[in-house]
């Protein structure tokens, strides 16, 4: 970024109101809705004016929103990119306009020169932790796994699939027999799980479900129950996000494990922007948030209460 950009951004910081455009994917999951809530809270706390755009999970809406933010001359842009490809042109336009862009919770395949920083978890690690948990849980017994993938072409769907496969790589007893996108939503998670159950002898041939997010797992749990099976026992359930509802399922014994993803990506993002506005400090290209495994042994009811306060 040109140094003159830093100076003009310093001027922006000096102004009473910094304006940030936020292109949010949508509200496809409880986690996504919490991220939006927390981002608005963090902006208000900092006296930042947030121009919010909900893309309804459509990339063309996000690109249009970014172009609108650029035309408005916002001081910075936050974007959670619904898919990983197709961002070069609009990111180049933002760079031309000397507007720093920060990625939230998903990555793009564009050059890192085209964004100031990215805030998110190690998505491959999350999938690996889920796979390693299953390896330990089945302890060598044969296990046919069905997988609910996130949004096709999104970095979490790509990376969480790769990570899970790494996690089970050494266990010949575990096999992914069906894998399909549920687009990160409860409704599609239920629908796809119904198809998996029907295709797998009413579910009798399924040992475990790996879902790329808790919302799809919660929908799948409903389908498992409607098929007359006991989720968490007949079919093990492991997923990612650690939303409050998965802790309810853990407490009821209907889910077995989740990997936490914090909904507060905006705090680190705004902190990096503040330092950049103040004196041109360049942040690391990737600001990693923590991932933690929770199981039925980790006080699910207490974690439900604690996670309810994180923006949900
Ligand atoms: C992952 C994030 C995912 C969440 C889902 O970083 O992009 O998007 O895991 C959400 O709940 O839809």
Short mmCIF file of C-alpha atoms and ligand atoms in Angstrom, two decimals:
data_model
loop_
_atom_site.label_atom_id
_atom_site.label_comp_id
_atom_site.label_asym_id
_atom_site.label_seq_id
_atom_site.Cartn_x
_atom_site.Cartn_y
_atom_site.Cartn_z
CA UNK A 1 0.00 0.00 0.00
CA UNK A 2 1.47 3.41 -0.96
CA UNK A 3 2.79 5.36 2.02
CA UNK A 4 0.68 8.29 0.89
CA UNK A 5 -2.26 5.98 1.55
CA UNK A 6 -1.20 5.60 5.14
CA UNK A 7 -1.00 9.36 5.53
CA UNK A 8 -4.49 9.86 4.08
CA UNK A 9 -5.73 7.05 6.33
CA UNK A 10 -4.07 8.74 9.30
CA UNK A 11 -6.14 11.77 8.39
CA UNK A 12 -9.18 9.51 8.33
CA UNK A 13 -8.34 8.27 11.80
CA UNK A 14 -8.07 11.82 13.01
CA UNK A 15 -11.59 12.53 11.78
CA UNK A 16 -14.40 12.26 14.30
CA UNK A 17 -16.04 9.35 12.51
CA UNK A 18 -14.29 6.48 10.74
CA UNK A 19 -16.62 4.76 8.30
CA UNK A 20 -16.17 1.06 7.52
CA UNK A 21 -18.13 -0.88 4.93
CA UNK A 22 -18.97 -4.47 5.95
CA UNK A 23 -19.99 -6.99 3.30
CA UNK A 24 -21.47 -9.92 5.25
CA UNK A 25 -22.28 -13.23 3.53
CA UNK A 26 -25.78 -13.52 4.98
CA UNK A 27 -27.36 -15.22 8.01
CA UNK A 28 -27.06 -18.86 6.95
CA UNK A 29 -26.06 -20.08 10.41
CA UNK A 30 -26.28 -19.16 14.06
CA UNK A 31 -22.55 -18.53 14.00
CA UNK A 32 -22.89 -16.09 11.08
CA UNK A 33 -25.63 -14.16 12.83
CA UNK A 34 -23.47 -13.93 15.96
CA UNK A 35 -20.54 -12.64 13.92
CA UNK A 36 -22.76 -9.86 12.58
CA UNK A 37 -23.99 -8.95 16.07
CA UNK A 38 -20.48 -8.85 17.48
CA UNK A 39 -19.15 -6.80 14.56
CA UNK A 40 -21.86 -4.18 15.11
CA UNK A 41 -21.13 -4.15 18.85
CA UNK A 42 -17.37 -3.76 18.27
CA UNK A 43 -17.97 -0.91 15.80
CA UNK A 44 -20.28 0.90 18.22
CA UNK A 45 -17.78 0.51 21.06
CA UNK A 46 -15.10 2.10 18.89
CA UNK A 47 -17.26 4.91 17.53
CA UNK A 48 -16.98 3.48 14.01
CA UNK A 49 -19.82 4.08 11.54
CA UNK A 50 -20.57 0.67 9.98
CA UNK A 51 -22.19 0.50 6.54
CA UNK A 52 -23.69 -3.03 6.61
CA UNK A 53 -24.61 -5.14 3.56
CA UNK A 54 -26.16 -8.64 3.73
CA UNK A 55 -25.38 -10.53 0.48
CA UNK A 56 -27.91 -13.36 0.96
CA UNK A 57 -24.98 -15.75 0.27
CA UNK A 58 -24.49 -14.42 -3.29
CA UNK A 59 -21.02 -13.31 -4.41
CA UNK A 60 -22.40 -10.87 -6.96
CA UNK A 61 -24.12 -9.01 -4.15
CA UNK A 62 -20.87 -8.84 -2.21
CA UNK A 63 -18.95 -7.49 -5.21
CA UNK A 64 -21.67 -4.88 -5.78
CA UNK A 65 -21.50 -3.90 -2.10
CA UNK A 66 -17.73 -3.49 -2.24
CA UNK A 67 -18.05 -1.28 -5.34
CA UNK A 68 -20.63 0.81 -3.52
CA UNK A 69 -18.35 1.19 -0.49
CA UNK A 70 -15.51 2.27 -2.81
CA UNK A 71 -17.77 4.82 -4.52
CA UNK A 72 -18.82 6.15 -1.10
CA UNK A 73 -15.15 6.54 -0.18
CA UNK A 74 -15.32 4.54 3.05
CA UNK A 75 -12.15 4.47 5.15
CA UNK A 76 -11.90 0.65 5.17
CA UNK A 77 -13.78 -2.48 4.10
CA UNK A 78 -14.52 -5.70 6.00
CA UNK A 79 -15.63 -8.65 3.88
CA UNK A 80 -16.41 -12.28 4.67
CA UNK A 81 -15.97 -13.78 1.18
CA UNK A 82 -18.67 -16.37 0.46
CA UNK A 83 -16.37 -18.27 -1.91
CA UNK A 84 -12.60 -18.20 -2.42
CA UNK A 85 -12.39 -17.23 -6.11
CA UNK A 86 -13.45 -14.23 -8.24
CA UNK A 87 -12.23 -11.33 -6.07
CA UNK A 88 -9.19 -9.97 -7.97
CA UNK A 89 -10.94 -7.16 -9.89
CA UNK A 90 -12.88 -5.62 -7.03
CA UNK A 91 -9.94 -5.94 -4.64
CA UNK A 92 -7.74 -4.17 -7.21
CA UNK A 93 -10.36 -1.39 -7.40
CA UNK A 94 -10.23 -1.04 -3.59
CA UNK A 95 -6.41 -0.92 -3.72
CA UNK A 96 -6.56 1.74 -6.45
CA UNK A 97 -8.85 3.77 -4.19
CA UNK A 98 -6.38 3.21 -1.30
CA UNK A 99 -9.09 1.62 0.84
CA UNK A 100 -7.69 -1.18 3.05
CA UNK A 101 -9.64 -4.45 2.97
CA UNK A 102 -9.79 -6.93 5.85
CA UNK A 103 -11.06 -10.49 5.29
CA UNK A 104 -13.17 -12.06 8.05
CA UNK A 105 -13.45 -15.83 8.72
CA UNK A 106 -12.94 -16.98 5.14
CA UNK A 107 -10.04 -16.63 2.70
CA UNK A 108 -9.73 -15.67 -0.97
CA UNK A 109 -7.29 -17.02 -3.55
CA UNK A 110 -6.30 -13.47 -4.59
CA UNK A 111 -2.80 -12.12 -3.89
CA UNK A 112 -2.26 -11.12 -0.24
CA UNK A 113 -1.11 -7.75 -1.63
CA UNK A 114 -4.79 -7.05 -2.31
CA UNK A 115 -5.91 -7.10 1.32
CA UNK A 116 -4.46 -5.61 4.50
CA UNK A 117 -4.97 -8.71 6.64
CA UNK A 118 -7.27 -11.70 7.16
CA UNK A 119 -8.75 -12.65 10.55
CA UNK A 120 -9.81 -16.25 10.96
CA UNK A 121 -9.20 -19.71 12.34
CA UNK A 122 -6.94 -22.43 10.94
CA UNK A 123 -9.73 -24.18 9.03
CA UNK A 124 -7.60 -27.20 8.13
CA UNK A 125 -6.68 -27.62 11.80
CA UNK A 126 -10.36 -27.57 12.77
CA UNK A 127 -11.11 -30.42 10.38
CA UNK A 128 -8.04 -32.33 11.55
CA UNK A 129 -9.11 -32.02 15.20
CA UNK A 130 -12.56 -33.38 14.28
CA UNK A 131 -10.99 -36.32 12.41
CA UNK A 132 -8.57 -37.12 15.22
CA UNK A 133 -11.43 -37.06 17.74
CA UNK A 134 -13.34 -39.63 15.66
CA UNK A 135 -10.29 -41.88 15.33
CA UNK A 136 -10.00 -41.95 19.12
CA UNK A 137 -13.76 -42.33 19.65
CA UNK A 138 -14.13 -45.45 17.46
CA UNK A 139 -10.88 -46.99 18.73
CA UNK A 140 -10.14 -49.15 15.72
CA UNK A 141 -13.71 -50.31 15.04
CA UNK A 142 -14.94 -50.07 11.44
CA UNK A 143 -16.68 -46.71 10.90
CA UNK A 144 -18.52 -45.54 7.78
CA UNK A 145 -18.73 -41.74 7.87
CA UNK A 146 -21.11 -39.38 6.05
CA UNK A 147 -19.96 -35.77 5.58
CA UNK A 148 -22.04 -32.58 5.30
CA UNK A 149 -19.84 -30.05 3.51
CA UNK A 150 -20.12 -26.29 3.81
CA UNK A 151 -20.82 -23.94 0.91
CA UNK A 152 -19.23 -25.28 -2.28
CA UNK A 153 -16.08 -23.34 -3.18
CA UNK A 154 -15.79 -21.64 0.22
CA UNK A 155 -12.46 -21.84 2.02
CA UNK A 156 -13.99 -23.51 5.13
CA UNK A 157 -15.59 -26.24 3.00
CA UNK A 158 -12.33 -26.88 1.13
CA UNK A 159 -10.07 -26.73 4.19
CA UNK A 160 -12.28 -28.50 6.72
CA UNK A 161 -12.68 -31.41 4.30
CA UNK A 162 -8.92 -31.60 3.75
CA UNK A 163 -8.21 -31.35 7.47
CA UNK A 164 -10.66 -34.11 8.41
CA UNK A 165 -9.14 -36.40 5.79
CA UNK A 166 -5.70 -35.69 7.28
CA UNK A 167 -7.07 -36.47 10.74
CA UNK A 168 -8.37 -39.92 9.72
CA UNK A 169 -5.56 -40.70 7.26
CA UNK A 170 -3.86 -43.21 9.54
CA UNK A 171 -7.08 -45.07 10.44
CA UNK A 172 -7.93 -47.71 7.81
CA UNK A 173 -11.06 -48.58 9.80
CA UNK A 174 -12.65 -45.20 9.01
CA UNK A 175 -14.09 -44.44 5.57
CA UNK A 176 -16.03 -41.43 4.26
CA UNK A 177 -18.77 -43.13 2.24
CA UNK A 178 -20.92 -40.13 1.30
CA UNK A 179 -20.09 -36.41 1.15
CA UNK A 180 -22.36 -33.60 -0.02
CA UNK A 181 -22.87 -29.88 0.62
CA UNK A 182 -25.54 -28.72 3.04
CA UNK A 183 -24.52 -25.09 2.40
CA UNK A 184 -23.95 -24.46 6.12
CA UNK A 185 -27.71 -24.33 6.86
CA UNK A 186 -29.85 -26.42 9.24
CA UNK A 187 -32.54 -26.98 6.64
CA UNK A 188 -30.17 -28.36 4.02
CA UNK A 189 -28.24 -30.29 6.64
CA UNK A 190 -31.49 -32.09 7.53
CA UNK A 191 -32.49 -32.68 3.91
CA UNK A 192 -29.12 -34.10 2.88
CA UNK A 193 -28.92 -36.25 6.03
CA UNK A 194 -32.36 -37.69 5.18
CA UNK A 195 -30.95 -38.74 1.80
CA UNK A 196 -27.84 -40.24 3.44
CA UNK A 197 -30.01 -42.23 5.86
CA UNK A 198 -32.19 -43.54 3.07
CA UNK A 199 -29.16 -44.53 0.98
CA UNK A 200 -27.42 -46.23 3.89
CA UNK A 201 -29.89 -48.91 4.98
CA UNK A 202 -32.03 -46.48 6.97
CA UNK A 203 -28.89 -45.27 8.74
CA UNK A 204 -27.92 -48.71 10.04
CA UNK A 205 -24.75 -48.57 7.94
CA UNK A 206 -23.70 -45.11 9.17
CA UNK A 207 -21.35 -44.95 12.13
CA UNK A 208 -20.70 -41.18 12.24
CA UNK A 209 -21.59 -37.78 10.79
CA UNK A 210 -18.96 -35.11 10.24
CA UNK A 211 -20.60 -31.73 9.56
CA UNK A 212 -18.57 -28.65 8.57
CA UNK A 213 -20.71 -26.56 10.94
CA UNK A 214 -22.99 -27.11 13.92
CA UNK A 215 -26.09 -25.79 12.16
CA UNK A 216 -25.98 -28.58 9.58
CA UNK A 217 -25.31 -31.05 12.43
CA UNK A 218 -28.38 -29.82 14.35
CA UNK A 219 -30.53 -30.28 11.25
CA UNK A 220 -29.04 -33.74 10.70
CA UNK A 221 -29.72 -34.70 14.32
CA UNK A 222 -33.42 -34.03 13.69
CA UNK A 223 -33.31 -36.29 10.62
CA UNK A 224 -31.57 -39.06 12.58
CA UNK A 225 -34.26 -38.91 15.29
CA UNK A 226 -37.06 -38.94 12.70
CA UNK A 227 -35.46 -42.07 11.22
CA UNK A 228 -35.89 -43.75 14.60
CA UNK A 229 -32.20 -43.74 15.48
CA UNK A 230 -30.41 -42.23 18.49
CA UNK A 231 -28.00 -39.41 17.50
CA UNK A 232 -24.80 -39.42 19.55
CA UNK A 233 -25.11 -43.20 20.03
CA UNK A 234 -26.30 -45.01 16.88
CA UNK A 235 -24.60 -42.29 14.81
CA UNK A 236 -21.77 -40.23 16.34
CA UNK A 237 -21.96 -36.49 15.54
CA UNK A 238 -18.89 -34.24 15.26
CA UNK A 239 -19.01 -30.68 13.88
CA UNK A 240 -17.47 -27.18 14.11
CA UNK A 241 -18.45 -23.71 15.45
CA UNK A 242 -19.45 -24.36 19.11
CA UNK A 243 -22.76 -22.49 18.83
CA UNK A 244 -25.05 -22.67 21.92
CA UNK A 245 -27.46 -25.14 20.31
CA UNK A 246 -24.71 -27.73 19.82
CA UNK A 247 -24.01 -27.55 23.56
CA UNK A 248 -27.71 -28.32 24.15
CA UNK A 249 -27.27 -31.36 21.91
CA UNK A 250 -24.05 -32.35 23.72
CA UNK A 251 -25.84 -32.05 27.08
CA UNK A 252 -28.65 -34.27 25.76
CA UNK A 253 -26.15 -36.83 24.46
CA UNK A 254 -27.32 -36.20 20.88
CA UNK A 255 -23.97 -34.82 19.68
CA UNK A 256 -20.46 -35.86 20.63
CA UNK A 257 -17.94 -33.13 19.79
CA UNK A 258 -17.57 -29.63 18.34
CA UNK A 259 -14.57 -27.43 17.53
CA UNK A 260 -14.97 -23.81 18.63
CA UNK A 261 -14.85 -20.86 16.22
CA UNK A 262 -15.07 -17.44 17.85
CA UNK A 263 -17.69 -15.08 16.32
CA UNK A 264 -15.51 -12.12 17.29
CA UNK A 265 -13.36 -11.64 14.21
CA UNK A 266 -14.13 -7.91 14.13
CA UNK A 267 -12.24 -7.05 17.33
CA UNK A 268 -8.84 -8.07 15.93
CA UNK A 269 -9.81 -6.56 12.55
CA UNK A 270 -10.65 -3.15 14.01
CA UNK A 271 -7.51 -3.24 16.19
CA UNK A 272 -5.35 -3.86 13.10
CA UNK A 273 -7.11 -1.03 11.22
CA UNK A 274 -6.66 1.36 14.16
CA UNK A 275 -2.90 0.72 14.22
CA UNK A 276 -2.75 1.08 10.45
CA UNK A 277 -4.73 4.35 10.51
CA UNK A 278 -2.65 5.72 13.38
CA UNK A 279 0.83 5.35 11.87
CA UNK A 280 0.71 2.98 8.92
CA UNK A 281 1.56 -0.12 11.00
CA UNK A 282 1.26 -3.14 8.72
CA UNK A 283 -0.40 -6.12 10.47
CA UNK A 284 0.49 -9.76 9.86
CA UNK A 285 -1.26 -11.04 6.73
CA UNK A 286 -3.15 -13.60 8.82
CA UNK A 287 -4.41 -13.02 12.36
CA UNK A 288 -5.36 -16.47 13.66
CA UNK A 289 -8.15 -17.06 16.17
CA UNK A 290 -8.16 -20.03 18.55
CA UNK A 291 -9.85 -23.38 17.97
CA UNK A 292 -10.81 -25.60 20.93
CA UNK A 293 -12.44 -29.05 21.03
CA UNK A 294 -15.48 -29.53 23.27
CA UNK A 295 -17.01 -32.94 24.08
CA UNK A 296 -19.78 -34.23 26.35
CA UNK A 297 -17.17 -34.26 29.15
CA UNK A 298 -16.75 -30.48 29.03
CA UNK A 299 -19.76 -29.24 31.06
CA UNK A 300 -22.03 -28.68 28.01
CA UNK A 301 -24.74 -26.87 30.02
CA UNK A 302 -22.19 -24.48 31.49
CA UNK A 303 -20.65 -23.94 28.04
CA UNK A 304 -24.13 -23.29 26.63
CA UNK A 305 -24.60 -20.48 29.18
CA UNK A 306 -21.10 -19.10 28.49
CA UNK A 307 -21.45 -19.22 24.71
CA UNK A 308 -24.92 -17.58 24.81
CA UNK A 309 -23.09 -14.43 25.95
CA UNK A 310 -20.72 -14.38 22.96
CA UNK A 311 -23.15 -12.66 20.60
CA UNK A 312 -25.69 -15.44 20.02
C1 LIG B 1 -15.94 -20.46 9.05
C2 LIG B 1 -17.20 -19.67 8.64
C3 LIG B 1 -18.38 -20.59 8.48
C4 LIG B 1 -18.98 -21.10 9.79
C5 LIG B 1 -20.40 -21.34 9.39
O1 LIG B 1 -14.84 -19.59 9.21
O2 LIG B 1 -16.95 -19.02 7.40
O3 LIG B 1 -19.44 -19.88 7.83
O4 LIG B 1 -18.34 -22.27 10.28
C6 LIG B 1 -20.68 -20.11 8.54
O5 LIG B 1 -21.31 -21.47 10.46
O6 LIG B 1 -21.72 -20.32 7.65
#
